[in-house]
Amino acid sequence: MLEMGSRGSGKASPPQTEFAITLVVAVLFIDFFVLAEDPYSLGGSFLVAIAYVAAVVISLYHLRNLRAVTPFVVATLVVLALAWVIGGSGFPVGSATVSYTTTCTSYTNVTSGLVQSICGQQPHPGQDYPLAIAENFAVWAPLVGCILYTVPENGRLLGYVNLGKMIRGAIPAAVLMFPLLGVRSTDGFRSPVVGIGPIDPNVAFRECDSTTATSGCVFTNPSYLLADFIFWLATAMLVAVIIGEVYQAQSKRGQRKLEGRDPRAKWVAVFLAVLMIAGLTVVPPVLTQGGAIITSGSIFPFNSNDFIEIPFNSTHPSQLAGSFTSSVPVDVYLLNSAQFNSYDLSGNWFCPIAGISPLLSNVTQGKLDARTFTGSNQLVFCISFAYYPVGRITVQITSSIRIRE
């Protein structure tokens, strides 16, 4: 699986063929991952699980050489220590640091004479650090194993063998970086989306509507997620190239020539570093079109008995602008957090919203021009009860929705 056409048995596949197959499979997987990644559903989780299994297999394959076990364990412990410092009490597995004791009290039922017990759990005053370390080790080890496997071997860094090997290791590593480091949900439906990377996760992920979102319906911007994925892919490859260069420099120290060292490796490292820097500086403003909340061309589907919510924050009252089209007439509201919570919890998600004036009413297209609230804002699209039988509705953003000073 990892080394197609092994030399030990049968006829080896040409390196070009192995690389081509690896590249095709990688592109298909990235395509599915970017389109299906969803922190609220099993869609993204299924692909992450596939990547996790692949990472475990890759790690075990890397550890077939017993000399690789010690560097692997040490590297994983270093990564785990960093995650522990950043996440606190074990990240992402923090619950293991809290243990419970069960206490039972027996009593005799005066009516029946039976002896019965009442049991309850209470938090233990100590913390189970060994369990937390073990669980977090299991979480982070496959990522470390992938990166170590990705380290190029001696010879041509840009050769088919090394490139194919790097792709096979870096793809699952980048996928695992999403739930561990990149855009992710903190705790299921309606929980904050957090993470690091080129793209603001609150822009990359939007709930489609309030009802179907409980089953994982969210709006994901594929271009945003692809940019994040490329960033983590470049990160994994850069770390692997640096480790390879450091290892070769150390192992060849004192010799006149670093045999097998590819002089182009430093330029590959520079390219990957530039890609990462561009992802953190140039890509975000380009993709978000100068700070847009939702970019032009974004499409939001929702059911006729539901609504669309586009949440955003405003540090001070500003002007909201943008335009849209809708498949049926809709009302558009700008609500603060209290107004939205009252509307959302009411269960009556048709328009008009009692006591609140809409920005636009009964329109199939329109331009937004409204003053935002300080703090939490919700831009809501909903329809009148009269349009209940229409079924599926789509709202398309025709010019980016943005906040202007």
Tab-separated table of C-alpha atoms in Angstrom:
chain	number	residue	atom	x	y	z
A	1	MET	CA	0.000	0.000	0.000
A	2	LEU	CA	2.720	2.417	1.005
A	3	GLU	CA	5.427	1.240	-1.369
A	4	MET	CA	3.678	0.056	-4.463
A	5	GLY	CA	5.484	-2.506	-6.557
A	6	SER	CA	7.810	-3.610	-3.769
A	7	ARG	CA	11.144	-4.936	-4.879
A	8	GLY	CA	10.843	-8.015	-2.656
A	9	SER	CA	8.314	-9.866	-4.793
A	10	GLY	CA	6.989	-9.643	-8.293
A	11	LYS	CA	7.779	-6.955	-10.773
A	12	ALA	CA	8.237	-3.448	-9.410
A	13	SER	CA	6.076	-0.678	-10.814
A	14	PRO	CA	7.973	2.171	-12.463
A	15	PRO	CA	8.393	5.172	-10.103
A	16	GLN	CA	6.508	7.339	-12.585
A	17	THR	CA	3.487	5.016	-12.396
A	18	GLU	CA	3.551	4.935	-8.601
A	19	PHE	CA	3.779	8.727	-8.462
A	20	ALA	CA	0.927	9.181	-10.957
A	21	ILE	CA	-1.370	6.840	-8.989
A	22	THR	CA	-0.443	8.550	-5.720
A	23	LEU	CA	-1.141	11.976	-7.211
A	24	VAL	CA	-4.549	10.965	-8.632
A	25	VAL	CA	-5.667	9.383	-5.350
A	26	ALA	CA	-4.418	12.423	-3.406
A	27	VAL	CA	-6.302	14.893	-5.615
A	28	LEU	CA	-9.525	12.877	-5.371
A	29	PHE	CA	-9.247	12.615	-1.588
A	30	ILE	CA	-8.527	16.337	-1.156
A	31	ASP	CA	-11.504	17.134	-3.372
A	32	PHE	CA	-13.853	14.986	-1.294
A	33	PHE	CA	-12.405	16.274	1.972
A	34	VAL	CA	-12.748	19.952	1.077
A	35	LEU	CA	-16.325	19.481	-0.132
A	36	ALA	CA	-17.441	17.262	2.762
A	37	GLU	CA	-15.500	18.743	5.698
A	38	ASP	CA	-18.084	19.755	8.279
A	39	PRO	CA	-17.398	20.153	12.016
A	40	TYR	CA	-21.028	19.421	12.884
A	41	SER	CA	-21.609	16.162	11.013
A	42	LEU	CA	-20.275	12.723	10.171
A	43	GLY	CA	-19.322	13.925	6.691
A	44	GLY	CA	-15.986	15.396	7.663
A	45	SER	CA	-15.533	12.949	10.535
A	46	PHE	CA	-15.714	9.969	8.171
A	47	LEU	CA	-12.915	11.303	5.981
A	48	VAL	CA	-10.872	12.287	9.028
A	49	ALA	CA	-11.323	8.731	10.303
A	50	ILE	CA	-10.045	7.363	6.982
A	51	ALA	CA	-7.029	9.676	7.213
A	52	TYR	CA	-6.462	8.629	10.830
A	53	VAL	CA	-6.441	4.934	9.907
A	54	ALA	CA	-4.091	5.677	6.998
A	55	ALA	CA	-1.852	7.643	9.369
A	56	VAL	CA	-1.722	4.705	11.789
A	57	VAL	CA	-0.774	2.337	8.941
A	58	ILE	CA	1.871	4.779	7.685
A	59	SER	CA	3.283	5.156	11.208
A	60	LEU	CA	3.505	1.394	11.664
A	61	TYR	CA	5.164	1.074	8.270
A	62	HIS	CA	7.679	3.747	9.261
A	63	LEU	CA	8.381	1.906	12.529
A	64	ARG	CA	9.182	-1.379	10.754
A	65	ASN	CA	12.782	-0.251	11.274
A	66	LEU	CA	13.307	-0.586	15.025
A	67	ARG	CA	15.845	2.243	14.976
A	68	ALA	CA	13.001	4.614	14.119
A	69	VAL	CA	11.049	3.812	17.299
A	70	THR	CA	13.068	5.971	19.690
A	71	PRO	CA	13.003	9.156	17.504
A	72	PHE	CA	9.280	8.557	16.958
A	73	VAL	CA	8.500	8.318	20.677
A	74	VAL	CA	10.681	11.311	21.541
A	75	ALA	CA	9.158	13.457	18.769
A	76	THR	CA	5.625	12.504	19.840
A	77	LEU	CA	6.346	13.384	23.477
A	78	VAL	CA	7.746	16.773	22.420
A	79	VAL	CA	4.632	17.490	20.343
A	80	LEU	CA	2.453	16.256	23.183
A	81	ALA	CA	4.218	18.575	25.626
A	82	LEU	CA	3.633	21.559	23.348
A	83	ALA	CA	-0.036	20.608	22.935
A	84	TRP	CA	-0.307	20.188	26.700
A	85	VAL	CA	1.081	23.672	27.327
A	86	ILE	CA	-1.154	25.264	24.694
A	87	GLY	CA	-4.333	23.300	25.412
A	88	GLY	CA	-3.925	22.769	29.123
A	89	SER	CA	-4.610	19.541	31.038
A	90	GLY	CA	-4.176	17.445	27.933
A	91	PHE	CA	-5.287	18.495	24.458
A	92	PRO	CA	-7.450	17.424	22.761
A	93	VAL	CA	-8.287	14.819	25.434
A	94	GLY	CA	-8.911	16.896	28.543
A	95	SER	CA	-11.624	14.819	30.212
A	96	ALA	CA	-9.090	12.203	31.248
A	97	THR	CA	-7.701	14.634	33.797
A	98	VAL	CA	-10.928	14.374	35.803
A	99	SER	CA	-11.694	11.089	37.525
A	100	TYR	CA	-14.771	10.043	39.475
A	101	THR	CA	-15.498	7.737	42.392
A	102	THR	CA	-18.743	5.841	42.836
A	103	THR	CA	-20.230	5.619	46.321
A	104	CYS	CA	-23.200	3.473	47.253
A	105	THR	CA	-25.421	3.646	50.318
A	106	SER	CA	-27.494	0.645	51.432
A	107	TYR	CA	-30.799	0.897	53.283
A	108	THR	CA	-33.680	-1.386	54.201
A	109	ASN	CA	-37.105	-0.652	52.789
A	110	VAL	CA	-39.415	-0.556	55.832
A	111	THR	CA	-42.412	-1.677	53.751
A	112	SER	CA	-40.967	-4.614	51.805
A	113	GLY	CA	-37.985	-5.408	53.998
A	114	LEU	CA	-35.702	-5.509	50.943
A	115	VAL	CA	-32.166	-4.158	51.156
A	116	GLN	CA	-31.616	-1.578	48.420
A	117	SER	CA	-28.675	0.562	47.328
A	118	ILE	CA	-28.372	4.108	46.027
A	119	CYS	CA	-25.199	4.872	44.083
A	120	GLY	CA	-23.797	8.148	42.841
A	121	GLN	CA	-20.664	9.529	41.192
A	122	GLN	CA	-18.532	12.273	42.654
A	123	PRO	CA	-15.486	13.997	41.142
A	124	HIS	CA	-12.210	12.659	42.463
A	125	PRO	CA	-9.983	15.328	44.041
A	126	GLY	CA	-6.973	14.159	42.008
A	127	GLN	CA	-6.319	14.263	38.271
A	128	ASP	CA	-5.566	11.241	36.105
A	129	TYR	CA	-2.555	12.603	34.253
A	130	PRO	CA	-1.203	9.207	33.139
A	131	LEU	CA	-4.478	8.417	31.372
A	132	ALA	CA	-4.562	11.860	29.757
A	133	ILE	CA	-0.974	11.461	28.539
A	134	ALA	CA	-1.728	8.015	27.134
A	135	GLU	CA	-4.858	9.151	25.313
A	136	ASN	CA	-3.213	12.260	23.908
A	137	PHE	CA	-0.209	10.204	22.827
A	138	ALA	CA	-2.582	7.986	20.839
A	139	VAL	CA	-4.172	11.089	19.265
A	140	TRP	CA	-0.960	12.858	18.247
A	141	ALA	CA	1.274	9.863	17.430
A	142	PRO	CA	-0.233	9.137	13.961
A	143	LEU	CA	0.371	12.765	12.930
A	144	VAL	CA	3.996	12.557	14.060
A	145	GLY	CA	4.389	9.201	12.316
A	146	CYS	CA	3.107	10.650	9.035
A	147	ILE	CA	5.543	13.556	9.135
A	148	LEU	CA	8.490	11.293	9.957
A	149	TYR	CA	7.503	8.978	7.108
A	150	THR	CA	7.312	12.021	4.820
A	151	VAL	CA	10.968	12.907	5.482
A	152	PRO	CA	12.695	12.454	2.089
A	153	GLU	CA	15.302	9.746	1.797
A	154	ASN	CA	18.812	10.224	0.436
A	155	GLY	CA	18.895	11.074	-3.230
A	156	ARG	CA	16.856	13.353	-5.447
A	157	LEU	CA	14.299	15.237	-3.374
A	158	LEU	CA	12.289	16.064	-6.486
A	159	GLY	CA	12.518	12.530	-7.852
A	160	TYR	CA	9.375	10.449	-8.317
A	161	VAL	CA	10.126	8.136	-5.377
A	162	ASN	CA	10.623	10.912	-2.827
A	163	LEU	CA	7.775	13.060	-4.147
A	164	GLY	CA	5.341	10.149	-4.043
A	165	LYS	CA	6.466	9.288	-0.515
A	166	MET	CA	6.054	12.889	0.648
A	167	ILE	CA	2.560	13.126	-0.813
A	168	ARG	CA	1.465	9.847	0.783
A	169	GLY	CA	2.621	11.059	4.189
A	170	ALA	CA	1.690	14.734	3.968
A	171	ILE	CA	-1.938	14.258	2.844
A	172	PRO	CA	-3.146	12.391	5.981
A	173	ALA	CA	-0.932	14.647	8.117
A	174	ALA	CA	-2.679	17.731	6.725
A	175	VAL	CA	-6.092	16.134	7.297
A	176	LEU	CA	-5.257	15.369	10.941
A	177	MET	CA	-4.098	18.956	11.421
A	178	PHE	CA	-7.663	20.113	10.738
A	179	PRO	CA	-9.254	18.658	13.907
A	180	LEU	CA	-6.081	19.134	15.964
A	181	LEU	CA	-4.988	22.605	14.864
A	182	GLY	CA	-7.099	24.011	12.015
A	183	VAL	CA	-10.772	24.952	11.665
A	184	ARG	CA	-12.932	22.812	13.913
A	185	SER	CA	-16.001	22.884	16.117
A	186	THR	CA	-15.429	22.989	19.865
A	187	ASP	CA	-18.455	20.945	20.901
A	188	GLY	CA	-21.071	20.109	18.269
A	189	PHE	CA	-24.002	22.088	16.914
A	190	ARG	CA	-24.036	25.851	17.504
A	191	SER	CA	-20.697	25.709	19.300
A	192	PRO	CA	-17.953	28.163	18.338
A	193	VAL	CA	-15.744	27.247	15.399
A	194	VAL	CA	-12.108	27.830	16.311
A	195	GLY	CA	-8.666	27.122	14.926
A	196	ILE	CA	-5.557	28.591	13.352
A	197	GLY	CA	-4.559	28.913	9.713
A	198	PRO	CA	-4.989	31.316	6.809
A	199	ILE	CA	-8.769	31.584	6.970
A	200	ASP	CA	-11.003	32.893	9.734
A	201	PRO	CA	-12.973	29.742	10.648
A	202	ASN	CA	-16.069	31.790	11.392
A	203	VAL	CA	-16.071	32.790	7.729
A	204	ALA	CA	-15.180	29.336	6.427
A	205	PHE	CA	-18.128	27.697	8.216
A	206	ARG	CA	-21.724	28.925	8.285
A	207	GLU	CA	-24.858	27.101	9.384
A	208	CYS	CA	-27.253	26.496	6.500
A	209	ASP	CA	-30.337	26.787	8.668
A	210	SER	CA	-31.498	26.112	12.186
A	211	THR	CA	-33.353	22.819	11.784
A	212	THR	CA	-31.274	20.689	9.438
A	213	ALA	CA	-28.052	21.925	11.048
A	214	THR	CA	-28.719	19.530	13.906
A	215	SER	CA	-27.967	16.801	11.361
A	216	GLY	CA	-24.831	18.570	10.237
A	217	CYS	CA	-26.075	21.081	7.679
A	218	VAL	CA	-23.567	23.889	7.414
A	219	PHE	CA	-22.406	26.140	4.630
A	220	THR	CA	-18.737	25.572	3.914
A	221	ASN	CA	-16.742	27.714	1.538
A	222	PRO	CA	-14.629	25.260	-0.517
A	223	SER	CA	-12.083	27.882	-1.575
A	224	TYR	CA	-11.473	28.826	2.069
A	225	LEU	CA	-11.056	25.212	3.167
A	226	LEU	CA	-8.808	24.417	0.198
A	227	ALA	CA	-6.548	27.320	1.159
A	228	ASP	CA	-6.389	25.970	4.715
A	229	PHE	CA	-5.627	22.475	3.466
A	230	ILE	CA	-2.803	23.670	1.199
A	231	PHE	CA	-1.394	25.624	4.135
A	232	TRP	CA	-1.282	22.534	6.363
A	233	LEU	CA	0.024	20.418	3.473
A	234	ALA	CA	2.895	22.873	2.998
A	235	THR	CA	3.472	22.866	6.768
A	236	ALA	CA	3.777	19.071	6.898
A	237	MET	CA	6.133	18.979	3.903
A	238	LEU	CA	8.280	21.845	5.205
A	239	VAL	CA	8.723	20.173	8.595
A	240	ALA	CA	9.633	16.912	6.842
A	241	VAL	CA	12.204	18.607	4.554
A	242	ILE	CA	13.782	20.464	7.492
A	243	ILE	CA	14.013	17.258	9.547
A	244	GLY	CA	15.604	15.499	6.580
A	245	GLU	CA	18.173	18.248	6.063
A	246	VAL	CA	19.057	18.431	9.758
A	247	TYR	CA	19.387	14.653	9.979
A	248	GLN	CA	21.635	14.447	6.942
A	249	ALA	CA	23.760	17.343	8.144
A	250	GLN	CA	24.221	15.660	11.521
A	251	SER	CA	24.895	12.188	10.140
A	252	LYS	CA	27.412	13.465	7.566
A	253	ARG	CA	29.197	15.879	9.897
A	254	GLY	CA	32.947	15.708	9.526
A	255	GLN	CA	32.897	14.234	6.017
A	256	ARG	CA	34.196	16.161	3.027
A	257	LYS	CA	30.962	15.763	1.096
A	258	LEU	CA	27.379	15.191	2.078
A	259	GLU	CA	26.769	12.258	-0.195
A	260	GLY	CA	23.236	11.830	-1.455
A	261	ARG	CA	22.149	15.285	-0.337
A	262	ASP	CA	20.053	17.100	-2.924
A	263	PRO	CA	21.175	20.768	-3.215
A	264	ARG	CA	17.661	21.672	-4.361
A	265	ALA	CA	16.232	20.781	-0.954
A	266	LYS	CA	16.915	24.266	0.400
A	267	TRP	CA	14.975	25.809	-2.486
A	268	VAL	CA	12.081	23.425	-1.875
A	269	ALA	CA	12.132	24.511	1.787
A	270	VAL	CA	12.150	28.172	0.756
A	271	PHE	CA	9.204	27.593	-1.608
A	272	LEU	CA	7.177	25.817	1.093
A	273	ALA	CA	8.018	28.553	3.617
A	274	VAL	CA	6.894	31.241	1.159
A	275	LEU	CA	3.679	29.267	0.588
A	276	MET	CA	3.018	29.209	4.319
A	277	ILE	CA	3.801	32.901	4.773
A	278	ALA	CA	1.561	33.778	1.822
A	279	GLY	CA	-1.184	31.686	3.387
A	280	LEU	CA	-1.029	33.750	6.555
A	281	THR	CA	-0.617	37.177	4.933
A	282	VAL	CA	-1.734	37.366	1.299
A	283	VAL	CA	-4.396	34.670	0.959
A	284	PRO	CA	-6.854	35.820	3.676
A	285	PRO	CA	-7.539	39.311	2.312
A	286	VAL	CA	-7.679	37.996	-1.269
A	287	LEU	CA	-10.188	35.241	-0.489
A	288	THR	CA	-12.312	37.375	1.790
A	289	GLN	CA	-12.347	40.165	-0.789
A	290	GLY	CA	-11.199	42.902	1.547
A	291	GLY	CA	-12.827	41.616	4.710
A	292	ALA	CA	-16.117	40.318	3.324
A	293	ILE	CA	-18.320	38.355	5.702
A	294	ILE	CA	-19.679	36.247	2.832
A	295	THR	CA	-18.123	36.309	-0.622
A	296	SER	CA	-19.922	36.840	-3.908
A	297	GLY	CA	-21.286	33.639	-5.435
A	298	SER	CA	-21.976	31.903	-2.115
A	299	ILE	CA	-25.231	29.900	-2.198
A	300	PHE	CA	-27.351	29.099	0.884
A	301	PRO	CA	-30.079	26.442	0.588
A	302	PHE	CA	-32.786	26.101	3.225
A	303	ASN	CA	-36.225	24.557	3.763
A	304	SER	CA	-39.449	26.516	3.397
A	305	ASN	CA	-40.301	26.111	7.092
A	306	ASP	CA	-36.894	27.347	8.156
A	307	PHE	CA	-34.510	30.293	7.784
A	308	ILE	CA	-30.912	31.253	7.030
A	309	GLU	CA	-28.736	32.764	9.724
A	310	ILE	CA	-25.445	34.507	8.855
A	311	PRO	CA	-23.748	35.411	12.156
A	312	PHE	CA	-20.963	37.978	12.447
A	313	ASN	CA	-19.449	40.329	14.999
A	314	SER	CA	-19.006	44.082	14.765
A	315	THR	CA	-16.652	45.926	17.116
A	316	HIS	CA	-18.682	49.122	16.708
A	317	PRO	CA	-21.729	50.283	14.716
A	318	SER	CA	-20.806	50.072	11.021
A	319	GLN	CA	-22.541	49.900	7.673
A	320	LEU	CA	-23.548	46.493	6.288
A	321	ALA	CA	-23.570	46.261	2.490
A	322	GLY	CA	-24.085	43.581	-0.168
A	323	SER	CA	-26.684	42.150	-2.513
A	324	PHE	CA	-28.479	38.846	-3.112
A	325	THR	CA	-31.098	36.999	-5.163
A	326	SER	CA	-33.611	34.441	-3.931
A	327	SER	CA	-35.654	31.717	-5.616
A	328	VAL	CA	-38.800	32.915	-3.777
A	329	PRO	CA	-39.689	36.208	-2.071
A	330	VAL	CA	-37.945	36.549	1.309
A	331	ASP	CA	-37.799	38.962	4.211
A	332	VAL	CA	-34.397	40.074	5.486
A	333	TYR	CA	-33.701	41.043	9.097
A	334	LEU	CA	-30.659	42.211	11.047
A	335	LEU	CA	-30.995	41.027	14.650
A	336	ASN	CA	-28.913	41.406	17.775
A	337	SER	CA	-28.217	38.342	19.924
A	338	ALA	CA	-31.230	38.838	22.219
A	339	GLN	CA	-33.622	39.310	19.289
A	340	PHE	CA	-32.232	36.300	17.463
A	341	ASN	CA	-32.381	34.013	20.505
A	342	SER	CA	-36.008	34.980	21.071
A	343	TYR	CA	-36.819	34.280	17.414
A	344	ASP	CA	-34.827	31.045	17.232
A	345	LEU	CA	-36.302	29.589	20.419
A	346	SER	CA	-39.863	30.519	19.471
A	347	GLY	CA	-40.094	27.689	16.931
A	348	ASN	CA	-42.128	29.965	14.632
A	349	TRP	CA	-39.586	30.646	11.908
A	350	PHE	CA	-41.844	32.255	9.355
A	351	CYS	CA	-41.944	35.963	8.560
A	352	PRO	CA	-42.754	38.606	9.602
A	353	ILE	CA	-40.922	38.607	12.943
A	354	ALA	CA	-43.160	40.213	15.522
A	355	GLY	CA	-42.053	43.614	16.776
A	356	ILE	CA	-39.046	43.952	14.451
A	357	SER	CA	-38.896	45.884	11.177
A	358	PRO	CA	-37.261	44.041	8.273
A	359	LEU	CA	-34.477	45.511	6.171
A	360	LEU	CA	-36.264	44.209	3.070
A	361	SER	CA	-39.678	42.602	2.739
A	362	ASN	CA	-41.071	40.162	0.171
A	363	VAL	CA	-38.221	40.496	-2.350
A	364	THR	CA	-36.465	38.080	-4.723
A	365	GLN	CA	-33.431	40.335	-5.014
A	366	GLY	CA	-32.125	43.248	-3.054
A	367	LYS	CA	-29.259	45.349	-1.762
A	368	LEU	CA	-28.298	45.540	1.895
A	369	ASP	CA	-27.745	48.893	3.538
A	370	ALA	CA	-28.074	48.700	7.311
A	371	ARG	CA	-26.377	49.800	10.506
A	372	THR	CA	-24.869	46.936	12.504
A	373	PHE	CA	-25.092	46.397	16.248
A	374	THR	CA	-22.030	46.455	18.452
A	375	GLY	CA	-21.145	42.838	19.213
A	376	SER	CA	-23.109	39.861	17.916
A	377	ASN	CA	-25.204	40.298	14.759
A	378	GLN	CA	-27.384	37.819	12.851
A	379	LEU	CA	-28.441	38.468	9.280
A	380	VAL	CA	-31.606	36.402	8.814
A	381	PHE	CA	-33.436	35.414	5.623
A	382	CYS	CA	-36.939	33.929	6.096
A	383	ILE	CA	-40.136	33.502	4.080
A	384	SER	CA	-43.825	34.100	4.673
A	385	PHE	CA	-46.106	31.206	5.649
A	386	ALA	CA	-47.784	31.656	2.272
A	387	TYR	CA	-44.730	30.133	0.583
A	388	TYR	CA	-44.634	27.063	2.848
A	389	PRO	CA	-45.399	24.517	0.045
A	390	VAL	CA	-42.446	25.561	-2.147
A	391	GLY	CA	-40.012	23.162	-0.454
A	392	ARG	CA	-36.349	23.963	-1.053
A	393	ILE	CA	-35.222	27.598	-1.349
A	394	THR	CA	-31.864	29.053	-2.338
A	395	VAL	CA	-30.385	32.460	-1.621
A	396	GLN	CA	-27.333	33.477	-3.673
A	397	ILE	CA	-25.009	36.319	-2.728
A	398	THR	CA	-24.473	38.447	-5.846
A	399	SER	CA	-22.062	40.946	-4.303
A	400	SER	CA	-20.025	40.275	-1.183
A	401	ILE	CA	-21.678	41.035	2.140
A	402	ARG	CA	-19.212	43.175	4.035
A	403	ILE	CA	-18.941	45.675	6.858
A	404	ARG	CA	-17.950	49.202	5.829
A	405	GLU	CA	-16.718	51.849	8.192
